[in-house]
């Protein structure tokens, strides 16, 4: 079949895909079976979200379960990234690179997908009460780099139009993670199982889901963020509403 461009059908073994000796054709090995494996994997893994909140009655008391590189203040504690409520958010300490947050289970888990929800929850066109306004108040005096005047003076090539115009910590997407690694603790060191770069243009309350590149089995995972979307070197602040994991276990 020639539809204007050369199209090649995967090779069979003559007229069959499995010969008398049990040998599989290139079409089966390289195309059809891998495609069916992916379909089956997605089916099996659907809706298999690993519970975090149920690990303890009160995550705020579970310092051994949830750890981080630091919190902006107690109102934005790290455990709030795992309480299944995007309107309660974790905000990292100021000027700490990398900014990381980790979660531990009693048993090992194989993470195949994970989701990150950016801080805030848009409802009827506005950010949910308590997220944007309280965060803006918290950083207004402690983080001068995030003032409108400071952002306006930065190189336009590194900042979006909304960043130069005004500062809204949620709507402008400045505090969303841009570059990061998902890591698993093997008992000796952190192993990188997925990495992302240039994740930009987040909106308030947006959730993005990622497939883990090289899944493995760990009891402790860490999201290790090396850049935000502010446009300055390293991490100034990271704000995350929710982190969730999916597994085929």
PDB file of C-alpha atoms in Angstrom:
ATOM      1  CA  UNK A   1       0.000   0.000   0.000  1.00  0.00           C
ATOM      2  CA  UNK A   2       1.439   3.340  -1.055  1.00  0.00           C
ATOM      3  CA  UNK A   3      -0.445   6.348   0.241  1.00  0.00           C
ATOM      4  CA  UNK A   4       2.045   8.907  -0.926  1.00  0.00           C
ATOM      5  CA  UNK A   5       4.786   7.833   1.446  1.00  0.00           C
ATOM      6  CA  UNK A   6       6.511   4.508   1.884  1.00  0.00           C
ATOM      7  CA  UNK A   7       4.748   2.417   4.524  1.00  0.00           C
ATOM      8  CA  UNK A   8       6.353  -0.836   5.585  1.00  0.00           C
ATOM      9  CA  UNK A   9       4.395  -3.565   7.348  1.00  0.00           C
ATOM     10  CA  UNK A  10       6.407  -5.373  10.079  1.00  0.00           C
ATOM     11  CA  UNK A  11       8.075  -8.537   8.803  1.00  0.00           C
ATOM     12  CA  UNK A  12       6.423 -11.911   9.308  1.00  0.00           C
ATOM     13  CA  UNK A  13       7.976 -15.358   8.914  1.00  0.00           C
ATOM     14  CA  UNK A  14       6.751 -15.840   5.409  1.00  0.00           C
ATOM     15  CA  UNK A  15       3.034 -16.599   5.806  1.00  0.00           C
ATOM     16  CA  UNK A  16       3.031 -17.066   9.590  1.00  0.00           C
ATOM     17  CA  UNK A  17       4.082 -15.212  12.752  1.00  0.00           C
ATOM     18  CA  UNK A  18       5.051 -18.334  14.727  1.00  0.00           C
ATOM     19  CA  UNK A  19       6.861 -21.106  12.933  1.00  0.00           C
ATOM     20  CA  UNK A  20       6.906 -24.827  13.750  1.00  0.00           C
ATOM     21  CA  UNK A  21       9.917 -24.401  16.030  1.00  0.00           C
ATOM     22  CA  UNK A  22       8.151 -21.706  18.067  1.00  0.00           C
ATOM     23  CA  UNK A  23      10.150 -18.792  16.680  1.00  0.00           C
ATOM     24  CA  UNK A  24       8.298 -15.464  16.749  1.00  0.00           C
ATOM     25  CA  UNK A  25       8.255 -13.096  13.806  1.00  0.00           C
ATOM     26  CA  UNK A  26       9.804  -9.599  14.033  1.00  0.00           C
ATOM     27  CA  UNK A  27       6.275  -8.221  13.697  1.00  0.00           C
ATOM     28  CA  UNK A  28       5.192 -10.015  16.869  1.00  0.00           C
ATOM     29  CA  UNK A  29       8.345  -9.383  18.890  1.00  0.00           C
ATOM     30  CA  UNK A  30       8.949  -5.754  17.923  1.00  0.00           C
ATOM     31  CA  UNK A  31       5.492  -4.342  17.222  1.00  0.00           C
ATOM     32  CA  UNK A  32       2.353  -6.308  18.093  1.00  0.00           C
ATOM     33  CA  UNK A  33       3.284  -7.844  21.452  1.00  0.00           C
ATOM     34  CA  UNK A  34       4.890  -4.660  22.877  1.00  0.00           C
ATOM     35  CA  UNK A  35       1.772  -2.707  21.871  1.00  0.00           C
ATOM     36  CA  UNK A  36      -0.511  -5.228  23.590  1.00  0.00           C
ATOM     37  CA  UNK A  37       1.730  -5.199  26.656  1.00  0.00           C
ATOM     38  CA  UNK A  38       1.319  -1.427  26.927  1.00  0.00           C
ATOM     39  CA  UNK A  39      -2.459  -1.680  26.565  1.00  0.00           C
ATOM     40  CA  UNK A  40      -2.638  -4.376  29.252  1.00  0.00           C
ATOM     41  CA  UNK A  41      -0.322  -2.464  31.548  1.00  0.00           C
ATOM     42  CA  UNK A  42      -2.456   0.673  31.312  1.00  0.00           C
ATOM     43  CA  UNK A  43      -5.590  -1.388  32.002  1.00  0.00           C
ATOM     44  CA  UNK A  44      -4.139  -3.154  35.037  1.00  0.00           C
ATOM     45  CA  UNK A  45      -2.685   0.047  36.463  1.00  0.00           C
ATOM     46  CA  UNK A  46      -5.843   2.121  36.085  1.00  0.00           C
ATOM     47  CA  UNK A  47      -7.267   3.391  39.379  1.00  0.00           C
ATOM     48  CA  UNK A  48      -4.550   1.714  41.428  1.00  0.00           C
ATOM     49  CA  UNK A  49      -3.641   4.838  43.377  1.00  0.00           C
ATOM     50  CA  UNK A  50      -1.560   4.135  46.472  1.00  0.00           C
ATOM     51  CA  UNK A  51      -3.123   5.568  49.616  1.00  0.00           C
ATOM     52  CA  UNK A  52      -0.979   8.013  51.544  1.00  0.00           C
ATOM     53  CA  UNK A  53      -3.384   9.602  53.975  1.00  0.00           C
ATOM     54  CA  UNK A  54      -4.552   6.266  55.403  1.00  0.00           C
ATOM     55  CA  UNK A  55      -1.032   5.458  56.597  1.00  0.00           C
ATOM     56  CA  UNK A  56      -1.696   7.544  59.717  1.00  0.00           C
ATOM     57  CA  UNK A  57      -4.631   9.283  61.344  1.00  0.00           C
ATOM     58  CA  UNK A  58      -2.761  12.561  61.354  1.00  0.00           C
ATOM     59  CA  UNK A  59       0.006  13.146  58.821  1.00  0.00           C
ATOM     60  CA  UNK A  60       0.997  16.324  60.649  1.00  0.00           C
ATOM     61  CA  UNK A  61       2.408  14.112  63.437  1.00  0.00           C
ATOM     62  CA  UNK A  62       4.126  11.672  61.081  1.00  0.00           C
ATOM     63  CA  UNK A  63       7.568  13.191  60.680  1.00  0.00           C
ATOM     64  CA  UNK A  64       9.054   9.796  59.800  1.00  0.00           C
ATOM     65  CA  UNK A  65       6.560   9.329  56.936  1.00  0.00           C
ATOM     66  CA  UNK A  66       6.746  12.749  55.307  1.00  0.00           C
ATOM     67  CA  UNK A  67      10.020  14.654  55.168  1.00  0.00           C
ATOM     68  CA  UNK A  68      11.251  17.622  53.148  1.00  0.00           C
ATOM     69  CA  UNK A  69      14.079  20.060  52.585  1.00  0.00           C
ATOM     70  CA  UNK A  70      12.090  22.578  54.646  1.00  0.00           C
ATOM     71  CA  UNK A  71       8.797  24.476  54.817  1.00  0.00           C
ATOM     72  CA  UNK A  72       8.099  28.177  54.303  1.00  0.00           C
ATOM     73  CA  UNK A  73       6.226  28.166  57.609  1.00  0.00           C
ATOM     74  CA  UNK A  74       3.929  25.778  59.559  1.00  0.00           C
ATOM     75  CA  UNK A  75       0.903  26.873  57.523  1.00  0.00           C
ATOM     76  CA  UNK A  76       2.515  25.268  54.455  1.00  0.00           C
ATOM     77  CA  UNK A  77       3.929  22.109  56.044  1.00  0.00           C
ATOM     78  CA  UNK A  78       5.190  19.277  53.833  1.00  0.00           C
ATOM     79  CA  UNK A  79       2.568  16.735  54.956  1.00  0.00           C
ATOM     80  CA  UNK A  80      -0.088  18.876  53.232  1.00  0.00           C
ATOM     81  CA  UNK A  81       1.206  17.669  49.859  1.00  0.00           C
ATOM     82  CA  UNK A  82      -0.129  14.190  50.737  1.00  0.00           C
ATOM     83  CA  UNK A  83      -3.478  14.941  52.406  1.00  0.00           C
ATOM     84  CA  UNK A  84      -5.469  14.614  49.137  1.00  0.00           C
ATOM     85  CA  UNK A  85      -6.561  18.253  49.335  1.00  0.00           C
ATOM     86  CA  UNK A  86      -5.024  20.519  46.656  1.00  0.00           C
ATOM     87  CA  UNK A  87      -6.252  23.600  48.535  1.00  0.00           C
ATOM     88  CA  UNK A  88      -3.876  22.822  51.427  1.00  0.00           C
ATOM     89  CA  UNK A  89      -0.390  23.191  50.033  1.00  0.00           C
ATOM     90  CA  UNK A  90       3.268  22.582  50.734  1.00  0.00           C
ATOM     91  CA  UNK A  91       5.601  25.516  50.125  1.00  0.00           C
ATOM     92  CA  UNK A  92       9.334  24.917  50.355  1.00  0.00           C
ATOM     93  CA  UNK A  93      11.811  26.946  52.343  1.00  0.00           C
ATOM     94  CA  UNK A  94      13.099  30.043  50.583  1.00  0.00           C
ATOM     95  CA  UNK A  95      16.240  29.731  48.449  1.00  0.00           C
ATOM     96  CA  UNK A  96      16.891  26.021  49.093  1.00  0.00           C
ATOM     97  CA  UNK A  97      18.081  24.029  46.075  1.00  0.00           C
ATOM     98  CA  UNK A  98      17.145  21.285  45.621  1.00  0.00           C
ATOM     99  CA  UNK A  99      13.728  21.558  47.217  1.00  0.00           C
ATOM    100  CA  UNK A 100      12.609  18.021  47.978  1.00  0.00           C
ATOM    101  CA  UNK A 101       9.746  16.174  49.595  1.00  0.00           C
ATOM    102  CA  UNK A 102       9.626  12.453  50.425  1.00  0.00           C
ATOM    103  CA  UNK A 103       7.091   9.845  51.499  1.00  0.00           C
ATOM    104  CA  UNK A 104       7.701   6.473  53.198  1.00  0.00           C
ATOM    105  CA  UNK A 105       5.587   3.313  53.434  1.00  0.00           C
ATOM    106  CA  UNK A 106       5.986   0.341  55.745  1.00  0.00           C
ATOM    107  CA  UNK A 107       6.399  -1.950  52.730  1.00  0.00           C
ATOM    108  CA  UNK A 108       7.967  -1.507  49.309  1.00  0.00           C
ATOM    109  CA  UNK A 109       5.906  -0.081  46.464  1.00  0.00           C
ATOM    110  CA  UNK A 110       6.535  -0.085  42.728  1.00  0.00           C
ATOM    111  CA  UNK A 111       5.485   3.299  41.399  1.00  0.00           C
ATOM    112  CA  UNK A 112       4.481   3.282  37.731  1.00  0.00           C
ATOM    113  CA  UNK A 113       2.825   6.693  37.516  1.00  0.00           C
ATOM    114  CA  UNK A 114       2.722   9.803  39.691  1.00  0.00           C
ATOM    115  CA  UNK A 115       0.773  13.033  39.638  1.00  0.00           C
ATOM    116  CA  UNK A 116       1.654  16.531  40.789  1.00  0.00           C
ATOM    117  CA  UNK A 117      -1.040  19.120  41.442  1.00  0.00           C
ATOM    118  CA  UNK A 118       0.144  22.687  41.431  1.00  0.00           C
ATOM    119  CA  UNK A 119      -0.854  24.845  44.405  1.00  0.00           C
ATOM    120  CA  UNK A 120      -4.377  26.227  44.513  1.00  0.00           C
ATOM    121  CA  UNK A 121      -7.724  25.077  43.249  1.00  0.00           C
ATOM    122  CA  UNK A 122      -9.616  27.184  40.729  1.00  0.00           C
ATOM    123  CA  UNK A 123     -13.324  27.298  41.421  1.00  0.00           C
ATOM    124  CA  UNK A 124     -15.646  29.511  39.368  1.00  0.00           C
ATOM    125  CA  UNK A 125     -12.661  31.323  37.938  1.00  0.00           C
ATOM    126  CA  UNK A 126     -11.011  32.176  41.243  1.00  0.00           C
ATOM    127  CA  UNK A 127      -8.453  30.495  43.449  1.00  0.00           C
ATOM    128  CA  UNK A 128      -9.847  28.621  46.415  1.00  0.00           C
ATOM    129  CA  UNK A 129      -9.872  30.610  49.628  1.00  0.00           C
ATOM    130  CA  UNK A 130      -6.712  30.480  51.691  1.00  0.00           C
ATOM    131  CA  UNK A 131      -4.255  29.403  49.002  1.00  0.00           C
ATOM    132  CA  UNK A 132      -3.282  32.391  46.891  1.00  0.00           C
ATOM    133  CA  UNK A 133      -3.938  35.235  49.301  1.00  0.00           C
ATOM    134  CA  UNK A 134      -2.232  33.668  52.326  1.00  0.00           C
ATOM    135  CA  UNK A 135       0.749  32.622  50.238  1.00  0.00           C
ATOM    136  CA  UNK A 136       1.102  36.107  48.779  1.00  0.00           C
ATOM    137  CA  UNK A 137       1.037  37.571  52.262  1.00  0.00           C
ATOM    138  CA  UNK A 138       3.606  35.072  53.501  1.00  0.00           C
ATOM    139  CA  UNK A 139       6.167  35.828  50.794  1.00  0.00           C
ATOM    140  CA  UNK A 140       5.585  39.563  50.318  1.00  0.00           C
ATOM    141  CA  UNK A 141       8.020  40.584  53.051  1.00  0.00           C
ATOM    142  CA  UNK A 142      10.362  37.584  53.106  1.00  0.00           C
ATOM    143  CA  UNK A 143      10.948  37.113  49.373  1.00  0.00           C
ATOM    144  CA  UNK A 144      11.692  40.462  47.697  1.00  0.00           C
ATOM    145  CA  UNK A 145      12.601  38.663  44.457  1.00  0.00           C
ATOM    146  CA  UNK A 146       8.899  37.937  43.984  1.00  0.00           C
ATOM    147  CA  UNK A 147       7.729  41.538  44.112  1.00  0.00           C
ATOM    148  CA  UNK A 148       6.228  43.003  40.940  1.00  0.00           C
ATOM    149  CA  UNK A 149       9.040  45.518  40.611  1.00  0.00           C
ATOM    150  CA  UNK A 150      11.755  42.889  40.944  1.00  0.00           C
ATOM    151  CA  UNK A 151      10.156  40.664  38.330  1.00  0.00           C
ATOM    152  CA  UNK A 152       9.647  43.589  35.970  1.00  0.00           C
ATOM    153  CA  UNK A 153      13.383  44.307  36.002  1.00  0.00           C
ATOM    154  CA  UNK A 154      14.375  40.793  34.968  1.00  0.00           C
ATOM    155  CA  UNK A 155      15.336  39.688  31.491  1.00  0.00           C
ATOM    156  CA  UNK A 156      12.163  39.234  29.431  1.00  0.00           C
ATOM    157  CA  UNK A 157      13.638  36.141  27.825  1.00  0.00           C
ATOM    158  CA  UNK A 158      13.520  34.253  31.137  1.00  0.00           C
ATOM    159  CA  UNK A 159      10.122  35.430  32.392  1.00  0.00           C
ATOM    160  CA  UNK A 160       6.653  35.121  30.946  1.00  0.00           C
ATOM    161  CA  UNK A 161       4.479  38.133  30.234  1.00  0.00           C
ATOM    162  CA  UNK A 162       2.332  37.461  33.290  1.00  0.00           C
ATOM    163  CA  UNK A 163       5.450  37.418  35.480  1.00  0.00           C
ATOM    164  CA  UNK A 164       6.545  40.847  34.271  1.00  0.00           C
ATOM    165  CA  UNK A 165       3.048  42.285  34.551  1.00  0.00           C
ATOM    166  CA  UNK A 166       2.217  41.349  38.137  1.00  0.00           C
ATOM    167  CA  UNK A 167       2.773  38.732  40.785  1.00  0.00           C
ATOM    168  CA  UNK A 168       0.116  36.167  41.531  1.00  0.00           C
ATOM    169  CA  UNK A 169       1.785  33.117  43.105  1.00  0.00           C
ATOM    170  CA  UNK A 170      -0.899  30.750  41.851  1.00  0.00           C
ATOM    171  CA  UNK A 171      -2.245  32.019  38.540  1.00  0.00           C
ATOM    172  CA  UNK A 172       1.118  32.944  37.046  1.00  0.00           C
ATOM    173  CA  UNK A 173       2.551  29.474  37.687  1.00  0.00           C
ATOM    174  CA  UNK A 174       5.815  30.862  39.021  1.00  0.00           C
ATOM    175  CA  UNK A 175       6.093  28.507  41.986  1.00  0.00           C
ATOM    176  CA  UNK A 176       5.402  25.312  40.056  1.00  0.00           C
ATOM    177  CA  UNK A 177       8.221  22.776  39.687  1.00  0.00           C
ATOM    178  CA  UNK A 178      10.034  23.028  36.371  1.00  0.00           C
ATOM    179  CA  UNK A 179      12.906  20.530  36.587  1.00  0.00           C
ATOM    180  CA  UNK A 180      12.956  17.524  38.911  1.00  0.00           C
ATOM    181  CA  UNK A 181      13.762  13.880  39.530  1.00  0.00           C
ATOM    182  CA  UNK A 182      11.623  11.205  41.142  1.00  0.00           C
ATOM    183  CA  UNK A 183      13.935   9.075  43.247  1.00  0.00           C
ATOM    184  CA  UNK A 184      13.713   5.886  45.290  1.00  0.00           C
ATOM    185  CA  UNK A 185      15.803   5.085  48.372  1.00  0.00           C
ATOM    186  CA  UNK A 186      17.618   1.750  48.048  1.00  0.00           C
ATOM    187  CA  UNK A 187      18.993   1.779  51.581  1.00  0.00           C
ATOM    188  CA  UNK A 188      22.274   3.356  50.571  1.00  0.00           C
ATOM    189  CA  UNK A 189      21.518   6.118  48.102  1.00  0.00           C
ATOM    190  CA  UNK A 190      18.773   7.697  46.036  1.00  0.00           C
ATOM    191  CA  UNK A 191      18.134   6.088  42.648  1.00  0.00           C
ATOM    192  CA  UNK A 192      16.659   8.215  39.866  1.00  0.00           C
ATOM    193  CA  UNK A 193      13.637   6.468  38.321  1.00  0.00           C
ATOM    194  CA  UNK A 194      12.203   9.433  36.397  1.00  0.00           C
ATOM    195  CA  UNK A 195      13.333  12.937  35.452  1.00  0.00           C
ATOM    196  CA  UNK A 196      11.514  15.904  33.915  1.00  0.00           C
ATOM    197  CA  UNK A 197      12.675  19.244  32.554  1.00  0.00           C
ATOM    198  CA  UNK A 198      11.055  22.431  31.311  1.00  0.00           C
ATOM    199  CA  UNK A 199       7.609  21.695  32.779  1.00  0.00           C
ATOM    200  CA  UNK A 200       6.267  25.220  32.353  1.00  0.00           C
ATOM    201  CA  UNK A 201       2.972  27.155  32.001  1.00  0.00           C
ATOM    202  CA  UNK A 202       1.169  25.644  34.989  1.00  0.00           C
ATOM    203  CA  UNK A 203      -2.192  27.044  35.999  1.00  0.00           C
ATOM    204  CA  UNK A 204      -3.611  27.115  39.521  1.00  0.00           C
ATOM    205  CA  UNK A 205      -4.847  23.701  40.593  1.00  0.00           C
ATOM    206  CA  UNK A 206      -3.553  21.972  37.451  1.00  0.00           C
ATOM    207  CA  UNK A 207      -2.665  18.279  37.759  1.00  0.00           C
ATOM    208  CA  UNK A 208      -0.072  16.619  35.536  1.00  0.00           C
ATOM    209  CA  UNK A 209       0.494  12.871  35.467  1.00  0.00           C
ATOM    210  CA  UNK A 210       3.785  11.245  34.507  1.00  0.00           C
ATOM    211  CA  UNK A 211       4.787   7.675  33.667  1.00  0.00           C
ATOM    212  CA  UNK A 212       7.882   6.493  35.515  1.00  0.00           C
ATOM    213  CA  UNK A 213      10.717   5.774  33.097  1.00  0.00           C
ATOM    214  CA  UNK A 214      12.385   2.976  35.088  1.00  0.00           C
ATOM    215  CA  UNK A 215      10.101   1.632  37.848  1.00  0.00           C
ATOM    216  CA  UNK A 216      11.614  -0.255  40.739  1.00  0.00           C
ATOM    217  CA  UNK A 217      10.511  -1.312  44.208  1.00  0.00           C
ATOM    218  CA  UNK A 218      11.183   1.071  47.124  1.00  0.00           C
ATOM    219  CA  UNK A 219       9.578   1.901  50.451  1.00  0.00           C
ATOM    220  CA  UNK A 220      10.610   5.559  50.268  1.00  0.00           C
ATOM    221  CA  UNK A 221      10.302   7.979  47.363  1.00  0.00           C
ATOM    222  CA  UNK A 222      11.482  11.552  46.933  1.00  0.00           C
ATOM    223  CA  UNK A 223      10.508  14.332  44.552  1.00  0.00           C
ATOM    224  CA  UNK A 224      13.735  16.298  44.096  1.00  0.00           C
ATOM    225  CA  UNK A 225      13.112  19.707  42.457  1.00  0.00           C
ATOM    226  CA  UNK A 226      16.047  21.685  41.070  1.00  0.00           C
ATOM    227  CA  UNK A 227      14.226  24.624  39.435  1.00  0.00           C
ATOM    228  CA  UNK A 228      10.954  26.524  39.652  1.00  0.00           C
ATOM    229  CA  UNK A 229       9.284  28.693  36.998  1.00  0.00           C
ATOM    230  CA  UNK A 230      10.363  32.055  38.397  1.00  0.00           C
ATOM    231  CA  UNK A 231      13.283  32.504  36.010  1.00  0.00           C
ATOM    232  CA  UNK A 232      16.051  32.876  38.591  1.00  0.00           C
ATOM    233  CA  UNK A 233      18.844  30.313  39.021  1.00  0.00           C
ATOM    234  CA  UNK A 234      17.885  27.371  41.214  1.00  0.00           C
ATOM    235  CA  UNK A 235      14.829  27.182  43.453  1.00  0.00           C
ATOM    236  CA  UNK A 236      13.424  30.265  45.118  1.00  0.00           C
ATOM    237  CA  UNK A 237      10.113  28.683  46.178  1.00  0.00           C
ATOM    238  CA  UNK A 238       8.103  25.608  45.225  1.00  0.00           C
ATOM    239  CA  UNK A 239       4.367  25.309  45.949  1.00  0.00           C
ATOM    240  CA  UNK A 240       2.631  21.943  45.527  1.00  0.00           C
ATOM    241  CA  UNK A 241      -0.987  21.168  46.316  1.00  0.00           C
ATOM    242  CA  UNK A 242      -0.857  17.399  46.033  1.00  0.00           C
ATOM    243  CA  UNK A 243       1.434  14.490  45.118  1.00  0.00           C
ATOM    244  CA  UNK A 244      -0.059  11.060  44.411  1.00  0.00           C
ATOM    245  CA  UNK A 245       1.300   7.726  43.211  1.00  0.00           C
ATOM    246  CA  UNK A 246      -0.042   4.829  41.154  1.00  0.00           C
ATOM    247  CA  UNK A 247       1.215   1.270  41.237  1.00  0.00           C
ATOM    248  CA  UNK A 248       0.636  -2.074  39.541  1.00  0.00           C
ATOM    249  CA  UNK A 249       1.119  -3.934  42.839  1.00  0.00           C
TER     250      UNK A 249
END
